[in-house]
Coordinates of C-alpha atoms and ligand atoms in Angstrom, one line a residue:
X104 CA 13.4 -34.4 2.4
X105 CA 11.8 -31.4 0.2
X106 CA 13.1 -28.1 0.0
X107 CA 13.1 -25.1 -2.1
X108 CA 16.0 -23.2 -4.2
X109 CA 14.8 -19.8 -4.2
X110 CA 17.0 -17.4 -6.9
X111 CA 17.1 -14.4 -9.2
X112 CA 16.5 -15.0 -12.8
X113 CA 18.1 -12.5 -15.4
X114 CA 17.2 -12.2 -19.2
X115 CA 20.5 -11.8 -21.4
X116 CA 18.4 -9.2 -23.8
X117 CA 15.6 -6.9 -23.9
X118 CA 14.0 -8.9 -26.9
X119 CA 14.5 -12.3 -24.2
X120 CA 13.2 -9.8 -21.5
X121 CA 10.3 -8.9 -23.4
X122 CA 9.9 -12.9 -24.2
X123 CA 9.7 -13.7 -21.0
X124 CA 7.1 -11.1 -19.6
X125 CA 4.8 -11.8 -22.5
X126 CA 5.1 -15.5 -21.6
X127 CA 4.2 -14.6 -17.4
X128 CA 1.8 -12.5 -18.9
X129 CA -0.1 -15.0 -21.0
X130 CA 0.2 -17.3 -18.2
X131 CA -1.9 -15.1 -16.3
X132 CA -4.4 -14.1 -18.6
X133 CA -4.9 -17.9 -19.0
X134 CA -5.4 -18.6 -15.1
X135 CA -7.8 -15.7 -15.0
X136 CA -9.7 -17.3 -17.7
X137 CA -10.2 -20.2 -16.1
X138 CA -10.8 -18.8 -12.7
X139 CA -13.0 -16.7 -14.3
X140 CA -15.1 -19.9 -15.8
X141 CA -14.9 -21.5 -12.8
X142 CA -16.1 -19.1 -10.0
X143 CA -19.3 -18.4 -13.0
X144 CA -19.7 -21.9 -12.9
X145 CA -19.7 -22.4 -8.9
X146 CA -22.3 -19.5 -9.3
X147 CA -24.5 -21.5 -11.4
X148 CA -26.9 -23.5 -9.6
X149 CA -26.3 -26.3 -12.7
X150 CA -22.6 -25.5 -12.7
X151 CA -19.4 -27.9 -12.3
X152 CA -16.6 -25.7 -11.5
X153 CA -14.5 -28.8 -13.0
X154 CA -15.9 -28.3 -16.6
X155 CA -14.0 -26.3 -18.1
X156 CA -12.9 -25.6 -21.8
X157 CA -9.5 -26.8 -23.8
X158 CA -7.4 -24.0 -23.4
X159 CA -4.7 -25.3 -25.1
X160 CA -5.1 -24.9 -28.4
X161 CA -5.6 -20.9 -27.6
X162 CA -2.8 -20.6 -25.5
X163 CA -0.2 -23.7 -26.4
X164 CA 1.6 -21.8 -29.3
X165 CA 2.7 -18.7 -26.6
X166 CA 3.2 -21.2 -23.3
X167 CA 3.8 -24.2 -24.8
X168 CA 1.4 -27.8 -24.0
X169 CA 2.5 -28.2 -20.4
X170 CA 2.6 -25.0 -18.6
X171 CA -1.0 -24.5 -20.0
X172 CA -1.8 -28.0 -18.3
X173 CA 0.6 -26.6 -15.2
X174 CA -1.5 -23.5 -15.2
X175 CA -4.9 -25.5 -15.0
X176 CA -3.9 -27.8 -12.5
X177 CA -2.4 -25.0 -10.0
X178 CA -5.6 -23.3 -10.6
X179 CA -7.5 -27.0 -9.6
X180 CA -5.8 -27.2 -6.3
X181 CA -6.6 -23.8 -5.6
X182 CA -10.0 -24.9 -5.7
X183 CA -9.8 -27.4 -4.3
X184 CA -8.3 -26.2 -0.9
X185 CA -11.1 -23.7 -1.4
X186 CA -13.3 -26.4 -1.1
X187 CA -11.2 -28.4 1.6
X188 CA -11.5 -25.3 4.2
X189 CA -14.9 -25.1 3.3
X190 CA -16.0 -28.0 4.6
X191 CA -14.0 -27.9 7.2
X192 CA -16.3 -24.4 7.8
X193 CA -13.2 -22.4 8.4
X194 CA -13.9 -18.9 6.5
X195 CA -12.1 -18.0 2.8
X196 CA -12.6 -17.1 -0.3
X197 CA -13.0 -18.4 -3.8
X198 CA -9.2 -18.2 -6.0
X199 CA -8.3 -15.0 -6.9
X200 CA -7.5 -13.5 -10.4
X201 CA -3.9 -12.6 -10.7
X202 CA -4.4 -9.0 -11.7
X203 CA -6.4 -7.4 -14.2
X204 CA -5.8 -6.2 -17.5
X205 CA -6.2 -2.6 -16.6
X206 CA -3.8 -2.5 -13.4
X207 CA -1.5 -4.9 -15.2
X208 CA -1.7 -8.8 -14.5
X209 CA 0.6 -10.3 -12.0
X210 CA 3.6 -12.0 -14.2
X211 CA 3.4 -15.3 -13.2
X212 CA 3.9 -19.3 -14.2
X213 CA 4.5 -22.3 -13.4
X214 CA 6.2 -24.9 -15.3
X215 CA 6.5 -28.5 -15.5
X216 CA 9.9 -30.5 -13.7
X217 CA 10.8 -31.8 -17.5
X218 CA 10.2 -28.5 -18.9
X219 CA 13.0 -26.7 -17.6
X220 CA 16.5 -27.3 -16.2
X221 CA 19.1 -25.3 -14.0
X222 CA 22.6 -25.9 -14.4
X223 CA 24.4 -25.1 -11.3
X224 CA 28.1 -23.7 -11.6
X225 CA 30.0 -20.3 -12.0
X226 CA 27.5 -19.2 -14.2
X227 CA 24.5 -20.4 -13.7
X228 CA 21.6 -20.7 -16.2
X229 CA 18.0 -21.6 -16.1
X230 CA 16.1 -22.8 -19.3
X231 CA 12.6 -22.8 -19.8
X232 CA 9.8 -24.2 -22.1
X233 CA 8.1 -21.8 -24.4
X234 CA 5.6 -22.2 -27.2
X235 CA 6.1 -23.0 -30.9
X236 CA 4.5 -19.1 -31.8
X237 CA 6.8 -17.9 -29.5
X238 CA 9.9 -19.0 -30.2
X239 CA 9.7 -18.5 -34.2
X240 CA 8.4 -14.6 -33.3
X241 CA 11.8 -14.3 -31.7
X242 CA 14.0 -16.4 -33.2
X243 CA 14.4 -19.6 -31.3
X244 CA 15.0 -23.2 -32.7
X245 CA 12.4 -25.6 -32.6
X246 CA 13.9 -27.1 -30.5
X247 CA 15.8 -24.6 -28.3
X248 CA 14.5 -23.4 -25.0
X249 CA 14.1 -19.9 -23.4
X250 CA 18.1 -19.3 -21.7
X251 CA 18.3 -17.0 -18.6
X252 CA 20.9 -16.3 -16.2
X253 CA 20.8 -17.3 -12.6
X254 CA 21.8 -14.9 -9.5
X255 CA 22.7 -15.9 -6.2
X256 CA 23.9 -19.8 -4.7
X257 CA 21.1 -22.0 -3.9
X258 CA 21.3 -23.8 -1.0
X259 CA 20.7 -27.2 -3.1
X260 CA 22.8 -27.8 -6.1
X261 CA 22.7 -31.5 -5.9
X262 CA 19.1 -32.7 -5.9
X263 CA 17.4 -35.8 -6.7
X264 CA 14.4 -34.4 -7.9
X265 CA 13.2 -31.2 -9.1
X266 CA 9.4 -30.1 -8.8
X267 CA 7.5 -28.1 -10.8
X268 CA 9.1 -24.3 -11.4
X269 CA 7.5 -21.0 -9.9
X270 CA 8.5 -17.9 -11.8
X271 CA 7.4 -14.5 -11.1
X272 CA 7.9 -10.8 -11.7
X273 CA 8.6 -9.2 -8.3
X274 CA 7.2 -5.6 -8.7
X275 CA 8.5 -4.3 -5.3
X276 CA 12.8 -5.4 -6.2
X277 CA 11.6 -5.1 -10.1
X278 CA 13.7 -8.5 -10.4
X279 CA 12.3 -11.8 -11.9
X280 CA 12.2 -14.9 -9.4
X281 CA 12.1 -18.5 -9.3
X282 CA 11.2 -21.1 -6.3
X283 CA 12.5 -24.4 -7.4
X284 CA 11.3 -27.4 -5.2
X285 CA 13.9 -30.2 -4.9
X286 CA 14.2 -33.7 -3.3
X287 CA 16.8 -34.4 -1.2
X288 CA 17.7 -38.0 -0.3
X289 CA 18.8 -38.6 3.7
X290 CA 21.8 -39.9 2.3
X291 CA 23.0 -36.6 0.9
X292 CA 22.2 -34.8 4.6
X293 CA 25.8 -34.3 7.0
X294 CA 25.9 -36.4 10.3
X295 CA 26.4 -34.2 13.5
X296 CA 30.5 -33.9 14.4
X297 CA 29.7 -34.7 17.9
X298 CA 27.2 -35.3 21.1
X299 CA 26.9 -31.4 22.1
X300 CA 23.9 -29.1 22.7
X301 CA 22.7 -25.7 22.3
X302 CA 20.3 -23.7 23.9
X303 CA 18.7 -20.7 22.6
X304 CA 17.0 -17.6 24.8
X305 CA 15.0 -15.6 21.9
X306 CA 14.0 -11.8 22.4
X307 CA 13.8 -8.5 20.6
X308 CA 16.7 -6.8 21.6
X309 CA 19.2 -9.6 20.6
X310 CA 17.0 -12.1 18.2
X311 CA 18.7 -15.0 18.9
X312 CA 21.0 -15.9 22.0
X313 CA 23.0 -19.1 22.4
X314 CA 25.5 -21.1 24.6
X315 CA 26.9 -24.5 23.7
X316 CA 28.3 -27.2 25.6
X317 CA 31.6 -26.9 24.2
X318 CA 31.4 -23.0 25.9
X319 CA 30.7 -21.0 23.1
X320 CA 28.4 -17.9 23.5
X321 CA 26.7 -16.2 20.0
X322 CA 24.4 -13.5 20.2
X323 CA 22.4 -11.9 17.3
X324 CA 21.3 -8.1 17.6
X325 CA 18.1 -7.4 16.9
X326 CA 17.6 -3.8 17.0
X327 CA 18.3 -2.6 13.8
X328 CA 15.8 -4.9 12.3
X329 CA 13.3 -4.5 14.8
X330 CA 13.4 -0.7 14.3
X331 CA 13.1 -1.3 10.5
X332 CA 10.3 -3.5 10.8
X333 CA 8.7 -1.2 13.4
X334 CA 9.5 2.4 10.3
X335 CA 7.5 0.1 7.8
X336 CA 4.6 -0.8 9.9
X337 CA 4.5 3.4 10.7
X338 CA 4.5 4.1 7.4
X339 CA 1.6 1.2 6.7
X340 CA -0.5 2.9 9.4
X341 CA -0.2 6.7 8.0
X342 CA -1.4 5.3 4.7
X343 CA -4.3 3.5 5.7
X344 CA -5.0 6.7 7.8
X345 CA -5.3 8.5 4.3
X346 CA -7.6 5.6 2.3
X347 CA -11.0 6.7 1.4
X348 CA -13.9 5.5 3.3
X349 CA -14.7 2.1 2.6
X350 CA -11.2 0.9 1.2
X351 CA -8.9 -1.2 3.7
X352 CA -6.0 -1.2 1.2
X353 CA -3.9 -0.4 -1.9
X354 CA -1.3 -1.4 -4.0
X355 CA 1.5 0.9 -2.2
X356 CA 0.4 -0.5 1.0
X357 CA 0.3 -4.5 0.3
X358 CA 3.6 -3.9 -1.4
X359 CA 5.0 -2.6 2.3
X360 CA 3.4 -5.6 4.0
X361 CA 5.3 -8.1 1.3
X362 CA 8.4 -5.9 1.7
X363 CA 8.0 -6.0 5.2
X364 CA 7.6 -9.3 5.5
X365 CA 9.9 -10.7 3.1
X366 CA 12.9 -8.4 4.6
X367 CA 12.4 -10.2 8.0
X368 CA 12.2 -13.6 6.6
X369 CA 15.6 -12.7 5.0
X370 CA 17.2 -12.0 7.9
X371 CA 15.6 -14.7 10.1
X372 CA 16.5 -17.3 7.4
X373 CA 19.9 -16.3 6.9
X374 CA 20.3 -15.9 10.7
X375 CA 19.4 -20.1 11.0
X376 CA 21.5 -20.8 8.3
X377 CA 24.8 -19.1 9.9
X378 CA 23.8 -20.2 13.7
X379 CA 23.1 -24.2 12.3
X380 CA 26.4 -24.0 10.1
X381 CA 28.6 -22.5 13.8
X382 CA 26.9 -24.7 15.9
X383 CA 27.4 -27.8 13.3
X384 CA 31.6 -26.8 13.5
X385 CA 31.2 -27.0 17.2
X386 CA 30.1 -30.6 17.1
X387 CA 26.2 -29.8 18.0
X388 CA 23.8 -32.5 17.5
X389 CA 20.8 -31.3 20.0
X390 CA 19.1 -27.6 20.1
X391 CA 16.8 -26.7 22.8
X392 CA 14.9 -23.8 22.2
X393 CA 13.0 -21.6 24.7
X394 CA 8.9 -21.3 23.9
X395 CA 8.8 -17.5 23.3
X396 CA 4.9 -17.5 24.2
X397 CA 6.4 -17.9 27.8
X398 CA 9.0 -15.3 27.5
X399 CA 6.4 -12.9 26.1
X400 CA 3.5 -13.2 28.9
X401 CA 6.1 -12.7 31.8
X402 CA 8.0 -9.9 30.3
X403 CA 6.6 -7.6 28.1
X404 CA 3.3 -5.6 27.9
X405 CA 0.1 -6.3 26.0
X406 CA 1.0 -3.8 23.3
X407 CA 4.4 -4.5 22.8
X408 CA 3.3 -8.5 22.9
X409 CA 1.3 -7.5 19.9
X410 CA 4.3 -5.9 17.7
X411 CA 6.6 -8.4 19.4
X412 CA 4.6 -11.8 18.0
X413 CA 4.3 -9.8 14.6
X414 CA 7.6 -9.3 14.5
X415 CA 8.5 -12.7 15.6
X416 CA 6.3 -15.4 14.0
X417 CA 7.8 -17.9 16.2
X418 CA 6.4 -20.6 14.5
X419 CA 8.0 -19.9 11.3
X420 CA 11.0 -19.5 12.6
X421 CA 11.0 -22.5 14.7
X422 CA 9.7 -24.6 11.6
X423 CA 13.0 -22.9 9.5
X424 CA 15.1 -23.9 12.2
X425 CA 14.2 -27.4 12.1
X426 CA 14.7 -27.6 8.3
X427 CA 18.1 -26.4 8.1
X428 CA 18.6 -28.3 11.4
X429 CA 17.7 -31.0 9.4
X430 CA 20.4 -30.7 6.8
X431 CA 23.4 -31.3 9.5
X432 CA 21.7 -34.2 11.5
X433 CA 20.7 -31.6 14.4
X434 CA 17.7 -32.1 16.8
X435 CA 15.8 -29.1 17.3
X436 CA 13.6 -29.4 20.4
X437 CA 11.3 -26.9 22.1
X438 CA 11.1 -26.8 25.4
X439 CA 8.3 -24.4 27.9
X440 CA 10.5 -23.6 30.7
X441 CA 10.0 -20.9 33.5
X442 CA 11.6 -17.5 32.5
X443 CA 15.3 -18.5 33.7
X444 CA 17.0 -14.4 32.8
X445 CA 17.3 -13.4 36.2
X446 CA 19.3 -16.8 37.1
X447 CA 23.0 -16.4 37.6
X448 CA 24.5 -19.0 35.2
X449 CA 27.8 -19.4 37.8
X450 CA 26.0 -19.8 40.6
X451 CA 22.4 -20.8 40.0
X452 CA 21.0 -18.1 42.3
X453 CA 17.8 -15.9 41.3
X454 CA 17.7 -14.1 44.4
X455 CA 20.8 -12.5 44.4
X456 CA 20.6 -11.0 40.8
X457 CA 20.3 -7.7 39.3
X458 CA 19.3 -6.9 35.5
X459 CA 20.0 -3.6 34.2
X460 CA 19.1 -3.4 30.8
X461 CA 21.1 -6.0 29.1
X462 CA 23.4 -7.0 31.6
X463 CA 23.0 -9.4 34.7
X464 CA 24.8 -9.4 38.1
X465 CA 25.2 -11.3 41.0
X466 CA 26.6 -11.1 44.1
X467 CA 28.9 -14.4 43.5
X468 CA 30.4 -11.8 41.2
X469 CA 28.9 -12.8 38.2
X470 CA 28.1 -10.0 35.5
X471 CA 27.2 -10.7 32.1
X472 CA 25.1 -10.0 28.9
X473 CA 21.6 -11.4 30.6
X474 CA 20.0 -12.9 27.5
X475 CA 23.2 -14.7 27.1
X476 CA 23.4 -15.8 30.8
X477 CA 19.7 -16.8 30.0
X478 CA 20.9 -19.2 27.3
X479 CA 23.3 -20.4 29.6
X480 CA 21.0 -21.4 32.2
X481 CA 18.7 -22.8 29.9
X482 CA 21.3 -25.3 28.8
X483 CA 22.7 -25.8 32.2
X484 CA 19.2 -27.1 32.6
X485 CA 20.2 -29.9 30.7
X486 CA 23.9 -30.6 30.4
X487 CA 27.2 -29.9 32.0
X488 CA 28.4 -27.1 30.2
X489 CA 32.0 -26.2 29.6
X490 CA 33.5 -23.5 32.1
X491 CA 35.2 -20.5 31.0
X492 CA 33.1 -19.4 28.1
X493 CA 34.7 -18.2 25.1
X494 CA 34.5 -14.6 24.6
X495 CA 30.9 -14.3 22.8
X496 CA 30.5 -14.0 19.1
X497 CA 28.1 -11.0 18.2
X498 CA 27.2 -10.6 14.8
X499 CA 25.0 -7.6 13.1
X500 CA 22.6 -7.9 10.2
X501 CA 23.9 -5.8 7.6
X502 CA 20.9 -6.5 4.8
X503 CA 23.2 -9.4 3.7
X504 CA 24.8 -11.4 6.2
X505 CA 25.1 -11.6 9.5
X506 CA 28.6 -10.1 10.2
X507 CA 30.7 -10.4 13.8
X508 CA 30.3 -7.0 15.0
X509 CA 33.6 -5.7 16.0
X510 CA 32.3 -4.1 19.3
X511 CA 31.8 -7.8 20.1
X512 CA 31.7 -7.8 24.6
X513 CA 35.4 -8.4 25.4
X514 CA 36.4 -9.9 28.0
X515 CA 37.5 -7.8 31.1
X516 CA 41.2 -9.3 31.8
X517 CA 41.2 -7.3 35.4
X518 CA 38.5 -8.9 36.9
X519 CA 38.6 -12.6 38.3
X520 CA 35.8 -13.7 37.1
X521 CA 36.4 -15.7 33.0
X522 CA 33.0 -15.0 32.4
X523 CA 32.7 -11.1 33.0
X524 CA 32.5 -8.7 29.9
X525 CA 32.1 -5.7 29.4
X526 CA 29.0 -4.9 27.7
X527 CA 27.6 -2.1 25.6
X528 CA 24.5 -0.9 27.7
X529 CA 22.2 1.3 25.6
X530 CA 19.2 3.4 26.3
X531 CA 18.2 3.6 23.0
X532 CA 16.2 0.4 22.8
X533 CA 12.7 1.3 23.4
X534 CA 9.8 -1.8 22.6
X535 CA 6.8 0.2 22.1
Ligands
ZN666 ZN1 25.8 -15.8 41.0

């Protein structure tokens, strides 16, 4: 199984600060060299875009032997997919430099799995390969390699394999980065507790909503992110209002699309990670998840669709899902069902049900959070589920973690009904 350690890399000085970008530096002004050989080579009727010159001996004494030979061969499959989708006639482009030396170069490399090593532990450290000229410039040991201090846990410390490093200078947090690929044997992945399922009903309002077998109930609010996401893609369109003619972007407004982006996947990753780890307590082996495609054509309108499936990128999250699922022995499966939120989960009925806003009720006396009850059906669809539910866990994405909101629904001790809660009903929620 492969996976990536993704982590924050810190130099312990400004001289090993200044080390470092000159090393990303010259790693980039060596990938535009080739690039630049290459694409004047594809140009030339006579040209092999696969001849290209020894670079090392220019650029060996700053990166050292093997990230130039890294650099070359990243640059080689970048081609080479170029070529691949080419064939295939599906429309791209030819690699791209990584910056230019006017705007500033992207600070960027790539080196080799023997070329560096992370040691994992209270203080974690990352050492990496630099060149001979490099090293005596700023007082290294022949021998000794580039230190740096590590931020944040990885989710693999114990590995079998690692692949080759990706470090990079993140101009939108100003922090350096690494992705660290890693091989995981099966024989290092947890075995489910038990034989219970999960489903999940998926939305906007509340992300991610989820009943087990064992009669647990976690819902995930959306709304704060969703509005966040919605501020930034504003912003987005009032700048490329103000772009000259004849420019689709700038550097302000990729850097909102990566922000963007990257601040969803944050909280969509870490969202799977706490759901897998609660549902793996409870003794889940099976997830069924709803297809949102269905969810999204029944409910919603063509323009909030739109901002919906950008939001969303289902896909991805079902792909991150399975991979963490992965970890703890779980079975992720999707399943197309008909839109089951106006079913009553006590009594099956769709007839006799009301939705108002979030909350569902039904003349058996039913009344609950209706994304919820829509988990619940879902997963009455497949198993016999456990009856009273637990009072539902709701947690709130705080840029961090996903913590249990303390206005979780409580359960209303006066009425007869287990199930019943009292639930927040806001106005405030507006799609479009
Ligand atoms: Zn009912």
């Amino acid at each position: 199984m492969k996976r990536t350690n993704e982590f924050e890399v810190v130099p312990k000085s400004d001289a090993d600060e200044e080390l470092l970008r000159r090393l990303l530096d010259a790693s980039a002004a060596l990938w535009n060299e080739i690039n630049y050989q290459r694409r004047t080579n594809f140009e030339d009727p006579d040209g092999d875009v696969w001849e290209i010159d020894e670079y090392r001996g220019r650029y060996g004494g700053t990166l050292g032997a093997s990230t130039v030979q890294q650099i070359e061969r990243k640059n080689r499959e970048a081609w080479r997919s170029f070529f691949a989708l080419r064939e295939k006639g599906e429309a791209n482009s030819k690699p791209g430099f990584w910056g230019n030396q006017d705007e500033g170069r992207d600070l960027r490399t790539y080196i080799r799995n023997t070329s560096y090593s992370v040691k994992w532990g209270e203080y974690s450290r990352l050492e990496i390969l630099v060149g001979q000229d490099l090293k005596k410039e700023y007082g290294l040991g022949y021998r000794e390699r580039l230190r740096l201090e590590v931020r944040g846990e990885p989710n693999w410390n114990e590995y079998d394999k690692q692949g080759r490093l990706e470090l990079y200078y993140d101009d939108v947090s100003e922090t350096f980065r690494a992705f660290q690929p890693v091989t995981i044997s099966n024989s290092r992945l947890a075995q489910p507790l038990a034989d219970e399922t999960a489903a999940l009903d998926i939305g906007a309002n509340n992300i991610v909503a989820c009943t087990t077998t064992t009669g647990e109930q976690y819902l995930y609010d959306g709304r704060d992110l969703f509005k966040r996401f919605r501020e930034t893609t504003q912003r987005i369109a009032e700048l490329q209002s103000k772009l000259e003619d004849g420019r689709y972007s700038s550097k302000q407004i990729e850097s909102l699309y990566r922000r963007r982006t990257r601040r969803r996947n944050h909280a969509m990753d870490a969202l799977v990670r706490d759901l897998i780890e609660r549902l793996y307590d409870e003794g889940v082996s099976t997830v069924y998840v709803g297809d949102l495609t269905d969810i999204l054509e029944t409910h919603w309108s063509v323009r909030t669709n739109a901002k919906l499936h950008n939001f969303w990128t289902f896909r991805r999250f079902v792909g991150r899902l399975a991979d963490t699922a992965e970890e703890f022995g779980i079975t992720v499966e999707v399943r197309t069902e008909a839109w089951t939120s106006q079913t009553c989960p006590n009594c099956g009925s769709t007839e006799d049900t009301t939705r108002h806003q979030d909350t569902l009720t039904c003349h058996c006396g039913f009344e609950g959070h209706a994304d919820l009850a829509a988990s619940e059906t879902f997963l009455r669809r497949h198993e016999t589920v456990a009856r009273p539910m637990a009072r539902p866990v709701c947690l709130k994405w705080d840029s961090h973690d996903w913590l249990e909101s303390p206005r979780s629904p409580r359960p209303n001790e006066e009425h007869t009904n287990p199930q019943v809660a009292s639930v927040v009903v806001r106005d405030d929620f507006v799609v479009s």
